[in-house]
């Protein structure tokens, strides 16, 4: 590679398609090649990808902060289990909890206990160890961020009753 | 490597490297705003970025500063599960052997790689169509695959690149 082209590399690239035809024909060739390569992808790479995808989704949720009333903790938990286990019962056995307890958390009928969060954290640390960087506080952060979101966005439901109970006997 | 959010929120932090000191400098990658285009000249950023105003365009800045060190424009192509890079550049003073910071272009590509994996999972892909002989640079440095005229980052190499930048 000559000096001029090396300098060109340094500042960037113009990768825009010149024509629609060019874009279309490139897309067809690329898609065929990608699908072919995908056929040979080992199962462990598929699991690795799904775990990294989940981690990126969780990071994004935390980065965005207060976003509304979604049940992200149970959504993420359900995804995590589905990536690793064929049945939720196997996961509950590994965490030494009952399948009913797990099911209630996933369906949003019960809040995750502190002990459950600790077990989930230990399980995730081991799972992600060889996959990618995974912050050990992630599940706690997701859990409490969701609680914060619910308190903020459900003010209409709790405010009037709570305000009745709060007195200001020595208000300056 | 990690940024602090509030009392206990820690999230992975992106960095570039100060070439003269090897110091890691925390950065942010944000959408380019209309007012930014006043400062994005062809002289400093090599391309006519005003042509990209109707595209998705991101800027790389040092945290807490406004000066743009790198730019990328891209197209999300959902029917192909891929993000195609249109233009990518570093600012003039970050080009060549005497550059001030390294890893500007890499961080912009990795940012797009994360978007692709987050949105499209196993089919996530970042593509590039260099018009000159610079393809080898991207194959060597980012482990891109070549298909016809297109370079692409796919699983598993795209995951390795994401991990590489998170672990450095």
Short mmCIF file of C-alpha atoms in Angstrom, two decimals:
data_model
loop_
_atom_site.label_atom_id
_atom_site.label_comp_id
_atom_site.label_asym_id
_atom_site.label_seq_id
_atom_site.Cartn_x
_atom_site.Cartn_y
_atom_site.Cartn_z
CA UNK A 1 0.00 0.00 0.00
CA UNK A 2 1.50 3.37 -0.96
CA UNK A 3 1.85 6.37 1.32
CA UNK A 4 -1.06 8.23 -0.23
CA UNK A 5 -3.53 5.38 0.36
CA UNK A 6 -2.30 4.87 3.93
CA UNK A 7 -3.09 8.51 4.65
CA UNK A 8 -6.53 8.07 3.13
CA UNK A 9 -7.18 5.12 5.47
CA UNK A 10 -6.37 7.31 8.43
CA UNK A 11 -9.17 9.78 8.00
CA UNK A 12 -12.06 7.58 7.05
CA UNK A 13 -14.17 6.15 4.30
CA UNK A 14 -16.89 7.11 1.84
CA UNK A 15 -19.03 3.98 1.68
CA UNK A 16 -22.19 5.37 0.12
CA UNK A 17 -23.80 3.44 -2.72
CA UNK A 18 -23.58 5.23 -6.06
CA UNK A 19 -26.80 3.80 -7.48
CA UNK A 20 -29.90 1.87 -6.36
CA UNK A 21 -28.83 -0.99 -8.64
CA UNK A 22 -25.47 -1.19 -6.88
CA UNK A 23 -27.18 -1.25 -3.47
CA UNK A 24 -29.66 -3.93 -4.56
CA UNK A 25 -27.16 -6.26 -6.16
CA UNK A 26 -24.75 -5.93 -3.22
CA UNK A 27 -27.59 -6.69 -0.81
CA UNK A 28 -28.52 -9.91 -2.61
CA UNK A 29 -24.94 -11.20 -2.74
CA UNK A 30 -24.25 -10.24 0.88
CA UNK A 31 -27.46 -11.79 2.21
CA UNK A 32 -26.78 -15.10 0.44
CA UNK A 33 -23.26 -15.22 1.88
CA UNK A 34 -24.46 -14.29 5.39
CA UNK A 35 -27.17 -16.95 5.42
CA UNK A 36 -24.66 -19.54 4.25
CA UNK A 37 -22.21 -18.54 7.00
CA UNK A 38 -25.03 -18.54 9.54
CA UNK A 39 -25.80 -22.21 8.78
CA UNK A 40 -22.40 -23.19 10.14
CA UNK A 41 -22.59 -21.11 13.30
CA UNK A 42 -22.05 -23.32 16.38
CA UNK A 43 -24.75 -23.40 19.08
CA UNK A 44 -22.40 -21.84 21.64
CA UNK A 45 -21.95 -18.78 19.39
CA UNK A 46 -25.72 -18.41 19.15
CA UNK A 47 -26.04 -18.51 22.95
CA UNK A 48 -23.10 -16.10 23.29
CA UNK A 49 -24.78 -13.66 20.88
CA UNK A 50 -28.10 -13.83 22.71
CA UNK A 51 -26.42 -13.18 26.05
CA UNK A 52 -24.54 -10.17 24.68
CA UNK A 53 -27.77 -8.90 23.09
CA UNK A 54 -29.52 -9.20 26.47
CA UNK A 55 -26.67 -7.42 28.23
CA UNK A 56 -26.81 -4.57 25.67
CA UNK A 57 -30.60 -4.29 26.14
CA UNK A 58 -30.16 -4.08 29.91
CA UNK A 59 -27.37 -1.49 29.58
CA UNK A 60 -29.60 0.59 27.31
CA UNK A 61 -32.52 0.41 29.76
CA UNK A 62 -30.26 1.66 32.56
CA UNK A 63 -28.76 4.37 30.37
CA UNK A 64 -32.19 5.68 29.42
CA UNK A 65 -33.35 5.74 33.07
CA UNK A 66 -36.97 6.65 33.66
CA UNK A 67 -38.86 5.51 30.62
CA UNK A 68 -42.31 4.43 31.72
CA UNK A 69 -44.14 1.52 33.19
CA UNK A 70 -42.60 -1.47 31.46
CA UNK A 71 -41.90 -4.63 33.45
CA UNK A 72 -38.30 -4.81 32.36
CA UNK A 73 -36.99 -6.90 35.24
CA UNK A 74 -39.33 -9.81 34.55
CA UNK A 75 -38.88 -9.40 30.75
CA UNK A 76 -35.09 -9.56 31.06
CA UNK A 77 -35.26 -12.42 33.55
CA UNK A 78 -37.53 -14.43 31.23
CA UNK A 79 -35.15 -13.84 28.31
CA UNK A 80 -32.13 -14.81 30.40
CA UNK A 81 -33.68 -18.12 31.39
CA UNK A 82 -34.93 -18.87 27.85
CA UNK A 83 -31.41 -18.40 26.46
CA UNK A 84 -29.89 -20.91 28.87
CA UNK A 85 -32.58 -23.44 29.75
CA UNK A 86 -35.09 -25.58 27.89
CA UNK A 87 -37.48 -25.39 30.87
CA UNK A 88 -37.93 -22.76 33.59
CA UNK A 89 -38.18 -25.59 36.12
CA UNK A 90 -34.51 -26.46 35.54
CA UNK A 91 -33.50 -22.91 36.34
CA UNK A 92 -35.59 -22.84 39.52
CA UNK A 93 -33.95 -26.11 40.58
CA UNK A 94 -30.48 -24.61 39.99
CA UNK A 95 -31.41 -21.63 42.17
CA UNK A 96 -33.05 -23.79 44.82
CA UNK A 97 -36.41 -22.05 44.51
CA UNK A 98 -39.83 -23.46 43.63
CA UNK A 99 -41.11 -23.22 40.04
CA UNK A 100 -44.21 -21.43 41.38
CA UNK A 101 -42.08 -18.74 43.06
CA UNK A 102 -40.16 -18.21 39.80
CA UNK A 103 -43.31 -18.15 37.73
CA UNK A 104 -44.86 -15.49 39.99
CA UNK A 105 -41.80 -13.25 39.57
CA UNK A 106 -41.72 -13.67 35.79
CA UNK A 107 -45.45 -12.95 35.53
CA UNK A 108 -45.18 -9.88 37.73
CA UNK A 109 -47.40 -11.32 40.49
CA UNK A 110 -44.65 -11.18 43.07
CA UNK A 111 -41.59 -8.99 43.67
CA UNK A 112 -38.18 -10.60 43.54
CA UNK A 113 -36.82 -11.13 47.05
CA UNK A 114 -33.34 -10.00 48.06
CA UNK A 115 -32.24 -13.64 48.28
CA UNK A 116 -33.51 -14.30 44.76
CA UNK A 117 -31.59 -11.26 43.44
CA UNK A 118 -28.42 -12.49 45.12
CA UNK A 119 -28.80 -15.98 43.63
CA UNK A 120 -29.53 -14.52 40.19
CA UNK A 121 -26.44 -12.30 40.47
CA UNK A 122 -24.18 -15.23 41.32
CA UNK A 123 -25.69 -17.29 38.47
CA UNK A 124 -25.21 -14.44 35.95
CA UNK A 125 -21.63 -13.75 37.03
CA UNK A 126 -20.72 -17.33 36.25
CA UNK A 127 -22.70 -17.36 32.99
CA UNK A 128 -21.18 -14.15 31.63
CA UNK A 129 -17.67 -14.90 32.89
CA UNK A 130 -16.43 -16.16 29.51
CA UNK A 131 -18.92 -14.23 27.36
CA UNK A 132 -18.41 -10.52 27.96
CA UNK A 133 -18.04 -7.92 30.68
CA UNK A 134 -21.11 -8.06 32.93
CA UNK A 135 -21.54 -5.69 35.83
CA UNK A 136 -22.40 -7.62 38.98
CA UNK A 137 -24.87 -4.90 40.01
CA UNK A 138 -26.91 -5.14 36.82
CA UNK A 139 -29.90 -7.13 38.13
CA UNK A 140 -30.16 -4.92 41.24
CA UNK A 141 -30.03 -1.83 39.05
CA UNK A 142 -32.75 -3.13 36.72
CA UNK A 143 -34.95 -4.16 39.66
CA UNK A 144 -34.70 -0.82 41.49
CA UNK A 145 -34.86 1.28 38.32
CA UNK A 146 -38.17 -0.41 37.51
CA UNK A 147 -39.45 0.30 41.04
CA UNK A 148 -38.41 3.95 40.72
CA UNK A 149 -40.18 4.16 37.34
CA UNK A 150 -43.36 2.68 38.80
CA UNK A 151 -43.40 5.09 41.74
CA UNK A 152 -42.90 8.05 39.42
CA UNK A 153 -45.40 7.02 36.77
CA UNK A 154 -48.09 5.79 39.21
CA UNK A 155 -48.39 9.06 41.12
CA UNK A 156 -52.03 9.35 40.08
CA UNK A 157 -52.73 6.08 41.90
CA UNK A 158 -50.96 6.72 45.22
CA UNK A 159 -50.72 10.50 45.62
CA UNK A 160 -54.21 11.41 46.87
CA UNK A 161 -54.28 8.67 49.54
CA UNK A 162 -50.71 9.39 50.70
CA UNK A 163 -51.29 13.16 50.85
CA UNK A 164 -54.19 12.57 53.27
CA UNK A 165 -51.82 10.84 55.67
CA UNK A 166 -49.08 13.48 55.66
CA UNK A 167 -49.47 16.35 58.17
CA UNK A 168 -47.50 19.56 58.58
CA UNK A 169 -48.13 20.42 62.25
CA UNK A 170 -45.05 22.65 62.61
CA UNK A 171 -44.82 24.05 59.15
CA UNK A 172 -42.78 27.26 59.13
CA UNK B 1 -13.24 1.76 32.25
CA UNK B 2 -16.49 2.26 34.13
CA UNK B 3 -18.60 5.34 34.56
CA UNK B 4 -20.54 6.10 37.70
CA UNK B 5 -24.25 6.82 37.49
CA UNK B 6 -25.85 8.04 40.72
CA UNK B 7 -25.05 6.06 43.86
CA UNK B 8 -24.63 2.56 42.55
CA UNK B 9 -25.20 2.58 38.81
CA UNK B 10 -22.08 1.60 36.93
CA UNK B 11 -22.11 1.25 33.15
CA UNK B 12 -19.34 0.46 30.71
CA UNK B 13 -17.55 3.58 29.54
CA UNK B 14 -16.09 4.20 26.08
CA UNK B 15 -12.57 5.61 25.77
CA UNK B 16 -10.14 6.91 23.22
CA UNK B 17 -6.38 6.99 23.80
CA UNK B 18 -4.21 10.11 24.08
CA UNK B 19 -1.33 8.99 21.84
CA UNK B 20 1.31 11.12 23.60
CA UNK B 21 0.54 9.83 27.13
CA UNK B 22 -1.36 6.54 26.53
CA UNK B 23 -4.03 7.96 28.85
CA UNK B 24 -7.61 6.71 28.39
CA UNK B 25 -9.99 9.58 27.72
CA UNK B 26 -13.74 8.97 28.34
CA UNK B 27 -15.92 9.79 25.37
CA UNK B 28 -19.58 10.01 24.37
CA UNK B 29 -21.20 9.19 21.07
CA UNK B 30 -24.29 11.28 20.41
CA UNK B 31 -26.58 12.15 17.50
CA UNK B 32 -25.43 15.17 15.50
CA UNK B 33 -27.77 18.12 15.98
CA UNK B 34 -28.72 20.64 13.30
CA UNK B 35 -26.67 23.35 15.01
CA UNK B 36 -23.54 21.14 14.84
CA UNK B 37 -23.38 21.44 11.06
CA UNK B 38 -22.16 25.04 11.39
CA UNK B 39 -18.91 23.62 12.81
CA UNK B 40 -18.55 20.57 10.57
CA UNK B 41 -16.43 21.83 7.70
CA UNK B 42 -15.08 19.80 4.80
CA UNK B 43 -11.64 21.16 5.64
CA UNK B 44 -11.59 19.56 9.09
CA UNK B 45 -13.83 16.53 8.49
CA UNK B 46 -12.84 15.67 4.89
CA UNK B 47 -16.33 15.12 3.45
CA UNK B 48 -19.32 17.33 2.77
CA UNK B 49 -21.33 16.28 5.84
CA UNK B 50 -24.18 18.63 4.98
CA UNK B 51 -25.13 16.05 2.33
CA UNK B 52 -25.83 13.65 5.21
CA UNK B 53 -28.25 15.90 7.10
CA UNK B 54 -31.21 13.64 6.29
CA UNK B 55 -29.36 10.52 7.41
CA UNK B 56 -28.58 9.14 10.87
CA UNK B 57 -25.33 10.88 11.89
CA UNK B 58 -23.39 10.40 15.12
CA UNK B 59 -20.54 12.44 16.60
CA UNK B 60 -17.78 11.40 18.98
CA UNK B 61 -16.81 13.92 21.65
CA UNK B 62 -14.76 13.86 24.84
CA UNK B 63 -17.12 13.76 27.85
CA UNK B 64 -18.04 17.25 28.94
CA UNK B 65 -16.63 18.91 25.82
CA UNK B 66 -18.22 20.01 22.56
CA UNK B 67 -15.42 19.56 20.06
CA UNK B 68 -16.24 16.81 17.53
CA UNK B 69 -13.39 14.32 17.01
CA UNK B 70 -15.14 11.86 14.73
CA UNK B 71 -18.31 11.39 12.70
CA UNK B 72 -20.23 8.48 11.24
CA UNK B 73 -23.38 8.39 9.13
CA UNK B 74 -25.28 5.18 8.60
CA UNK B 75 -28.39 3.54 7.25
CA UNK B 76 -30.41 1.02 9.24
CA UNK B 77 -31.71 -1.63 6.81
CA UNK B 78 -34.20 -3.66 8.90
CA UNK B 79 -35.19 -6.07 6.11
CA UNK B 80 -31.53 -7.18 5.96
CA UNK B 81 -30.82 -6.92 9.71
CA UNK B 82 -27.89 -4.67 9.00
CA UNK B 83 -26.46 -1.21 9.61
CA UNK B 84 -24.59 0.15 6.59
CA UNK B 85 -21.88 2.74 7.20
CA UNK B 86 -22.20 5.61 4.71
CA UNK B 87 -19.45 7.99 5.78
CA UNK B 88 -16.87 7.67 8.53
CA UNK B 89 -14.18 10.16 9.46
CA UNK B 90 -11.89 11.47 12.17
CA UNK B 91 -11.07 15.15 12.51
CA UNK B 92 -8.03 16.50 10.68
CA UNK B 93 -5.72 16.64 13.72
CA UNK B 94 -6.45 12.97 14.47
CA UNK B 95 -5.29 11.75 11.09
CA UNK B 96 -1.88 10.28 10.35
CA UNK B 97 1.20 9.49 12.41
CA UNK B 98 1.02 12.74 14.40
CA UNK B 99 -2.57 12.28 15.51
CA UNK B 100 -3.59 13.37 19.01
CA UNK B 101 -6.03 10.56 19.80
CA UNK B 102 -6.38 6.99 18.55
CA UNK B 103 -9.41 4.62 18.48
CA UNK B 104 -11.85 7.28 17.28
CA UNK B 105 -12.98 5.36 14.18
CA UNK B 106 -12.94 2.08 16.12
CA UNK B 107 -15.27 3.43 18.79
CA UNK B 108 -17.71 4.67 16.15
CA UNK B 109 -17.74 1.26 14.40
CA UNK B 110 -18.17 -0.56 17.74
CA UNK B 111 -21.05 1.73 18.66
CA UNK B 112 -22.81 0.69 15.46
CA UNK B 113 -21.92 -2.96 16.09
CA UNK B 114 -23.67 -2.75 19.47
CA UNK B 115 -26.75 -1.20 17.87
CA UNK B 116 -26.82 -4.04 15.34
CA UNK B 117 -26.52 -6.82 17.93
CA UNK B 118 -28.99 -5.17 20.28
CA UNK B 119 -31.57 -4.78 17.53
CA UNK B 120 -30.97 -7.83 15.33
CA UNK B 121 -29.26 -10.36 17.62
CA UNK B 122 -27.71 -13.29 15.81
CA UNK B 123 -28.31 -11.68 12.37
CA UNK B 124 -26.81 -8.33 13.41
CA UNK B 125 -24.38 -6.98 10.83
CA UNK B 126 -22.42 -3.80 10.10
CA UNK B 127 -21.40 -3.27 6.47
CA UNK B 128 -19.09 -1.04 4.52
CA UNK B 129 -18.39 -0.55 0.81
CA UNK B 130 -15.01 1.14 0.41
CA UNK B 131 -14.46 2.67 -3.00
CA UNK B 132 -10.67 2.35 -2.90
CA UNK B 133 -8.04 -0.21 -1.93
CA UNK B 134 -8.52 0.49 1.78
CA UNK B 135 -10.55 -2.70 2.29
CA UNK B 136 -7.46 -4.48 3.66
CA UNK B 137 -7.27 -1.94 6.49
CA UNK B 138 -10.78 -2.85 7.68
CA UNK B 139 -10.24 -6.59 7.18
CA UNK B 140 -7.03 -6.47 9.20
CA UNK B 141 -8.09 -4.13 11.99
CA UNK B 142 -11.74 -5.03 12.47
CA UNK B 143 -11.77 -8.62 11.13
CA UNK B 144 -14.37 -7.70 8.50
CA UNK B 145 -15.40 -10.32 5.97
CA UNK B 146 -15.38 -9.55 2.27
CA UNK B 147 -18.30 -10.48 0.01
CA UNK B 148 -18.09 -9.08 -3.51
CA UNK B 149 -17.51 -5.36 -2.98
CA UNK B 150 -18.94 -5.33 0.54
CA UNK B 151 -17.12 -5.68 3.83
CA UNK B 152 -19.17 -6.90 6.77
CA UNK B 153 -18.87 -7.47 10.48
CA UNK B 154 -20.94 -10.45 11.59
CA UNK B 155 -21.15 -12.95 14.44
CA UNK B 156 -18.73 -14.05 15.83
CA UNK B 157 -16.19 -11.35 14.82
CA UNK B 158 -18.60 -8.53 15.65
CA UNK B 159 -18.84 -9.87 19.23
CA UNK B 160 -15.06 -10.13 19.52
CA UNK B 161 -14.73 -6.50 18.45
CA UNK B 162 -17.33 -5.35 20.99
CA UNK B 163 -15.54 -7.29 23.74
CA UNK B 164 -12.15 -5.99 22.64
CA UNK B 165 -13.28 -2.38 23.08
CA UNK B 166 -15.03 -3.11 26.40
CA UNK B 167 -11.94 -4.78 27.83
CA UNK B 168 -9.32 -2.25 26.78
#
